[in-house]
Short mmCIF file of C-alpha atoms in Angstrom, two decimals:
data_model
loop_
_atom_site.label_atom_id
_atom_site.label_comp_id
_atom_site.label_asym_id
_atom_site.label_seq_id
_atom_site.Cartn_x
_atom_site.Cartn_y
_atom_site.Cartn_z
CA UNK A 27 3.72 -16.53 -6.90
CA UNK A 28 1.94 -14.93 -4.11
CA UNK A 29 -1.31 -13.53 -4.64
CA UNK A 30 -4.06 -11.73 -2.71
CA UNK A 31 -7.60 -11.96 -4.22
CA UNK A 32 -9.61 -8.76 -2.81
CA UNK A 33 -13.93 -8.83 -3.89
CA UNK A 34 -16.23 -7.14 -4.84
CA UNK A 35 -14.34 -4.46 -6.50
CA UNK A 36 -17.16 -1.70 -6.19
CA UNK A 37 -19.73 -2.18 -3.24
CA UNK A 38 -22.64 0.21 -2.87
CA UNK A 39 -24.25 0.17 0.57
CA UNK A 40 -27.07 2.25 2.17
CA UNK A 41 -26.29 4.45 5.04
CA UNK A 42 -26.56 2.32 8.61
CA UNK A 43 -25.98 -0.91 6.83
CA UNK A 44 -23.17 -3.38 6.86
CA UNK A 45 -20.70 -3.58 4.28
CA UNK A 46 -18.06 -6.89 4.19
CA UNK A 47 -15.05 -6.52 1.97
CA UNK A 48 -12.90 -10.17 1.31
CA UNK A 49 -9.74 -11.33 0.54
CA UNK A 50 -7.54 -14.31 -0.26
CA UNK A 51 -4.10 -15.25 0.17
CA UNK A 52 -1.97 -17.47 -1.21
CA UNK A 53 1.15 -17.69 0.68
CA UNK A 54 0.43 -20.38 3.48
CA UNK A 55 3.10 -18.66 5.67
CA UNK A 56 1.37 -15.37 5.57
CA UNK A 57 0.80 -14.07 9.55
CA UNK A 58 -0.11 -10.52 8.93
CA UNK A 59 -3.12 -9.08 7.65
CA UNK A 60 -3.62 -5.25 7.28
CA UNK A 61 -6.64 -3.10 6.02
CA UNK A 62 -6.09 0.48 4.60
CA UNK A 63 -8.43 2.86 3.73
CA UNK A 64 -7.86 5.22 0.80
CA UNK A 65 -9.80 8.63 0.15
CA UNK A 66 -9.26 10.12 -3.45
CA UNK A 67 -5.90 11.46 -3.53
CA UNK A 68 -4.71 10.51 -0.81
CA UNK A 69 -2.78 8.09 0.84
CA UNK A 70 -3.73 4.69 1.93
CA UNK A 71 -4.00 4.92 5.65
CA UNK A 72 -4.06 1.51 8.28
CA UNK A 73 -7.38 1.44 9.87
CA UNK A 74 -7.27 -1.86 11.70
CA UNK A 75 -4.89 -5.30 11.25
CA UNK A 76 -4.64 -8.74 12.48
CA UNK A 77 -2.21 -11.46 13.20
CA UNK A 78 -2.17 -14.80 12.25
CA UNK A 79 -2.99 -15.86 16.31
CA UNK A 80 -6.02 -14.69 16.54
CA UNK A 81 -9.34 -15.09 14.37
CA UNK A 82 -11.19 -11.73 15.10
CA UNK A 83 -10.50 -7.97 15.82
CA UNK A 84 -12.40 -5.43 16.51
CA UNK A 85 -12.69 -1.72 16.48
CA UNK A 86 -15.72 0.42 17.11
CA UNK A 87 -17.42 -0.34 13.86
CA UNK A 88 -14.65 -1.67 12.28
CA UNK A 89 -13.91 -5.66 12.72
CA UNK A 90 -11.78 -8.06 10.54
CA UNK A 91 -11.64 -11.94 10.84
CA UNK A 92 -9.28 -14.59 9.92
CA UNK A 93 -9.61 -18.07 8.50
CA UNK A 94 -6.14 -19.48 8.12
CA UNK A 95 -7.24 -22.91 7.05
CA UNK A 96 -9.33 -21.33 3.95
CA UNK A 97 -6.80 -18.61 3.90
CA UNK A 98 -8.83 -15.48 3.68
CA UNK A 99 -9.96 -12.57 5.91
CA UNK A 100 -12.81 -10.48 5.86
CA UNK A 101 -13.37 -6.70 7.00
CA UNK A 102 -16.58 -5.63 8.34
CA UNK A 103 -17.79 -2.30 9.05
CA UNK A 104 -21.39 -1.63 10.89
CA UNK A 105 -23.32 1.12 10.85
CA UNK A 106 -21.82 2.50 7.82
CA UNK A 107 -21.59 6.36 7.41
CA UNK A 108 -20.75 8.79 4.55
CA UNK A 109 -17.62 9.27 5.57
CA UNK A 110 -16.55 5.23 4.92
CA UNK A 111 -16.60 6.03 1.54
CA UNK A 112 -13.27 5.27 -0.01
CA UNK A 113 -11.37 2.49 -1.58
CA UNK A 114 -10.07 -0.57 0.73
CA UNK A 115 -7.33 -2.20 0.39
CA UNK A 116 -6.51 -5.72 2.53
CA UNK A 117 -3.01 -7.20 1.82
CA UNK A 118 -1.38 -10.28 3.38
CA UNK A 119 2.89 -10.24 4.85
CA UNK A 120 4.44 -12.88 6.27
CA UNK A 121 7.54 -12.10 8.80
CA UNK A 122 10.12 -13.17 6.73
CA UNK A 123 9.93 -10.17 4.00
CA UNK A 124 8.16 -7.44 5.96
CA UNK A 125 6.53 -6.85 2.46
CA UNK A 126 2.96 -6.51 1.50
CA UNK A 127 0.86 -8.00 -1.36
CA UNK A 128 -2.08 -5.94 -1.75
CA UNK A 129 -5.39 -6.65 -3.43
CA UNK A 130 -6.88 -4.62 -5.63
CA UNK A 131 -8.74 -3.17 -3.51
CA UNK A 132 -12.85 -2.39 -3.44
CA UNK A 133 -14.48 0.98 -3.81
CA UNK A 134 -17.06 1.64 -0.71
CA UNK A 135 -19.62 4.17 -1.49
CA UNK A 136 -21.93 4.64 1.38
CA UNK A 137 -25.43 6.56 -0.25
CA UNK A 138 -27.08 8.70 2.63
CA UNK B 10 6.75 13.20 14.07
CA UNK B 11 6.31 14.55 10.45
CA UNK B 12 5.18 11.23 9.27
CA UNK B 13 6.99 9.99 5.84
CA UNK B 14 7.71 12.92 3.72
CA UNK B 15 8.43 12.42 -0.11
CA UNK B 16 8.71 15.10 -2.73
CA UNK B 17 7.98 16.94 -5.08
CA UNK B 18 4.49 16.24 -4.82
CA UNK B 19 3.97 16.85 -8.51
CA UNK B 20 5.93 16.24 -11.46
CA UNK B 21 5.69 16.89 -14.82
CA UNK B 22 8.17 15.87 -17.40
CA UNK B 23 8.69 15.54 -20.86
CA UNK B 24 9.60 11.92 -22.08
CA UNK B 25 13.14 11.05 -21.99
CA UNK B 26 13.76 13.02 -19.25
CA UNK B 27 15.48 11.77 -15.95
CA UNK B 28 12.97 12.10 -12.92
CA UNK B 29 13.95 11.26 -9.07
CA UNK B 30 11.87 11.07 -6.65
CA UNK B 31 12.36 11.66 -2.60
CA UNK B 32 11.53 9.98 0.35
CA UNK B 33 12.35 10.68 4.34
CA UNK B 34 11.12 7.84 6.36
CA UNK B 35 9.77 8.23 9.88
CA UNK B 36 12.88 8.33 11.84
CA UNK B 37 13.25 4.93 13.95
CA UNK B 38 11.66 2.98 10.95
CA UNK B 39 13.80 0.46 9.57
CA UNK B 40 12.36 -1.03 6.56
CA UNK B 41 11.48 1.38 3.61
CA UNK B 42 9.06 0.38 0.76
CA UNK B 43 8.80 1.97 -2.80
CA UNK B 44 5.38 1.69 -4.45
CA UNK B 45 3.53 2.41 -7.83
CA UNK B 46 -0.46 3.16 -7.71
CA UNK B 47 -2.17 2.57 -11.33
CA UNK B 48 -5.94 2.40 -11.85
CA UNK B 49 -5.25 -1.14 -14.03
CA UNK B 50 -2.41 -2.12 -11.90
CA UNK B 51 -3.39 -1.24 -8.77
CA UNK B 52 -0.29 -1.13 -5.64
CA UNK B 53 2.69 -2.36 -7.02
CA UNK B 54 6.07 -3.06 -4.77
CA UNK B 55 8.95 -1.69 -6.39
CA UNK B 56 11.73 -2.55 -4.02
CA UNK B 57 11.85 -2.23 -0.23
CA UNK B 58 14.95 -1.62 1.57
CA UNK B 59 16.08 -3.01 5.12
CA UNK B 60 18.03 -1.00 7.21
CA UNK B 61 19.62 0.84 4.24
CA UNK B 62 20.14 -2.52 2.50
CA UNK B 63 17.63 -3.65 -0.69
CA UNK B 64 16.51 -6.86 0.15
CA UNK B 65 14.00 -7.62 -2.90
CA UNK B 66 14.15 -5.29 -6.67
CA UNK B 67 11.84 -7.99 -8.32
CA UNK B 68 9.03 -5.36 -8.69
CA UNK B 69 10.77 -2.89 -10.78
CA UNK B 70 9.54 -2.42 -13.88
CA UNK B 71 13.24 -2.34 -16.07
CA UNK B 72 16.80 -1.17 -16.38
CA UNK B 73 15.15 2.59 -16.23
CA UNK B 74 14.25 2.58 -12.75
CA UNK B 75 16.54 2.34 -10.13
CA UNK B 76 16.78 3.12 -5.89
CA UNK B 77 18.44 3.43 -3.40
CA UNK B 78 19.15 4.27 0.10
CA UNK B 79 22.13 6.35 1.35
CA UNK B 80 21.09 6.55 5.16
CA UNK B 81 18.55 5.78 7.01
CA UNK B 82 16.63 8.78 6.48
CA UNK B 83 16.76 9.20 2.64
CA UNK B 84 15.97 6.85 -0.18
CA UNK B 85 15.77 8.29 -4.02
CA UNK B 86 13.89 6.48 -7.11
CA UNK B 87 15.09 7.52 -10.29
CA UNK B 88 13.78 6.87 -13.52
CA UNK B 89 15.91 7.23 -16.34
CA UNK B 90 14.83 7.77 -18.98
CA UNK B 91 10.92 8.55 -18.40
CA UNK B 92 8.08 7.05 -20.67
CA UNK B 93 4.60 8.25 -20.39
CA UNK B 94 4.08 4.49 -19.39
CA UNK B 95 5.38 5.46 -16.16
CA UNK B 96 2.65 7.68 -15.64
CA UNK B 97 1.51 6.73 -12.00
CA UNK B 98 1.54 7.99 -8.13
CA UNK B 99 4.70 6.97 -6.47
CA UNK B 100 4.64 6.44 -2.83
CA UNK B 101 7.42 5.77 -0.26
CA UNK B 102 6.37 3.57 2.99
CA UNK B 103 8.29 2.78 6.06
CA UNK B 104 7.26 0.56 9.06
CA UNK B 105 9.60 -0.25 12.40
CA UNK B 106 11.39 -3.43 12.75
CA UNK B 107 9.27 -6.67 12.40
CA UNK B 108 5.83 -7.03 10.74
CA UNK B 109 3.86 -3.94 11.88
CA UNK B 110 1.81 -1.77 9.64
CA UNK B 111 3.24 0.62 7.07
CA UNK B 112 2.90 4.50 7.21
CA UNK B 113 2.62 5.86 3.56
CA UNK B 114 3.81 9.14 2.50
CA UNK B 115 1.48 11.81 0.34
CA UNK B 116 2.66 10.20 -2.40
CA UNK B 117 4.45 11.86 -5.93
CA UNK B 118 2.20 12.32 -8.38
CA UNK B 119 4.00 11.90 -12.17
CA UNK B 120 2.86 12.76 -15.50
CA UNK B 121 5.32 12.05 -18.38
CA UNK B 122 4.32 13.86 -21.71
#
């Protein structure tokens, strides 16, 4: 069935360095790819997403890229700050169900 | 706009008891999404509705839970009866037409004892 692989699970990082979160996907007709960021107890919010057209988006320090022939997409955020900590989830959609498999998504934790 | 609102926010129940859960998509939003947040499990899809209809109930866990979606600006889950298995935070998502990105509501957090 489908499947989205999400690593690491936990990912320490020192303030002002780079952190990359990937993912896999398993349904080749996947076109949609969104990231959501999840502070404890709270709900997952959409920081940044991509489509299946294009390989790389950006957002201030946020960017995500796409490899469609290896199926799986990356998120990458720069400069990292306190404030990043949280858990991230990617998932993968494809148009024809509108629905979302999520990974299992990686706890940030950004030490000042 | 309010966002997606669900209620309560916290529940308590004793096991056995029936439990139903609310959700008011953003108003415009066509496709509504019900899903369960473990630590083992992670997000879990329940069921999603489109415009008002349920298009995919593969997710649910048994018999006991059930949804649905009267109008487009209401959709219950009920769980009937409760376990403490179904311990979890429930949240309700909607997103406009097409493959855009969900907005997720607070979420209801439920503890069955």
């Amino acid at each position: 069935g489908e499947n989205v692989e999400q690593h690491p699970s936990t990912l320490s990082v020192q303030e002002g360095d780079s952190a990359v979160i990937k993912c896999t996907y398993s349904d080749s007709a996947s076109n949609y790819f969104p990231w959501y960021k999840q502070e404890l107890g709270k709900r997952p919010q959409l920081i940044i997403d991509i489509r299946s057209n294009v390989g790389e988006k950006k957002d201030q320090r946020i960017a995500v890229t796409l490899n469609k022939t290896a199926k799986h997409f990356s998120l990458h955020i720069t400069e990292t700050q306190p404030e990043d900590s949280a858990v991230y989830f990617c998932a993968a959609s494809n148009s024809g169900t509108y629905k979302y498999i999520f990974g299992t998504g990686t706890r940030l934790k950004v030490l000042a | 706009d309010a966002g997606v609102i669900q209620s309560p926010r916290h529940e308590v129940t004793e096991m056995g008891q029936e439990v139903t859960l609310r959700c008011k998509p953003i108003s415009g939003h066509n496709s509504l999404f019900w899903y369960r947040q473990t630590m083992m499990r992670g997000l879990e899809l329940l069921i999603y509705f489109n415009n008002n209809v349920p298009i995919d109930d593969s997710g649910m866990p048994e018999d006991r839970f059930s949804a649905k979606m009267p109008n487009a600006s209401f959709s219950t889950l009920k769980i009937q009866p409760s376990e403490p298995r179904d311990s979890a935070v429930y949240f309700c998502a909607s997103s406009p037409q097409g493959n855009y990105g969900y907005t997720f509501g607070s979420g209801t957090r439920l503890t069955v004892v």
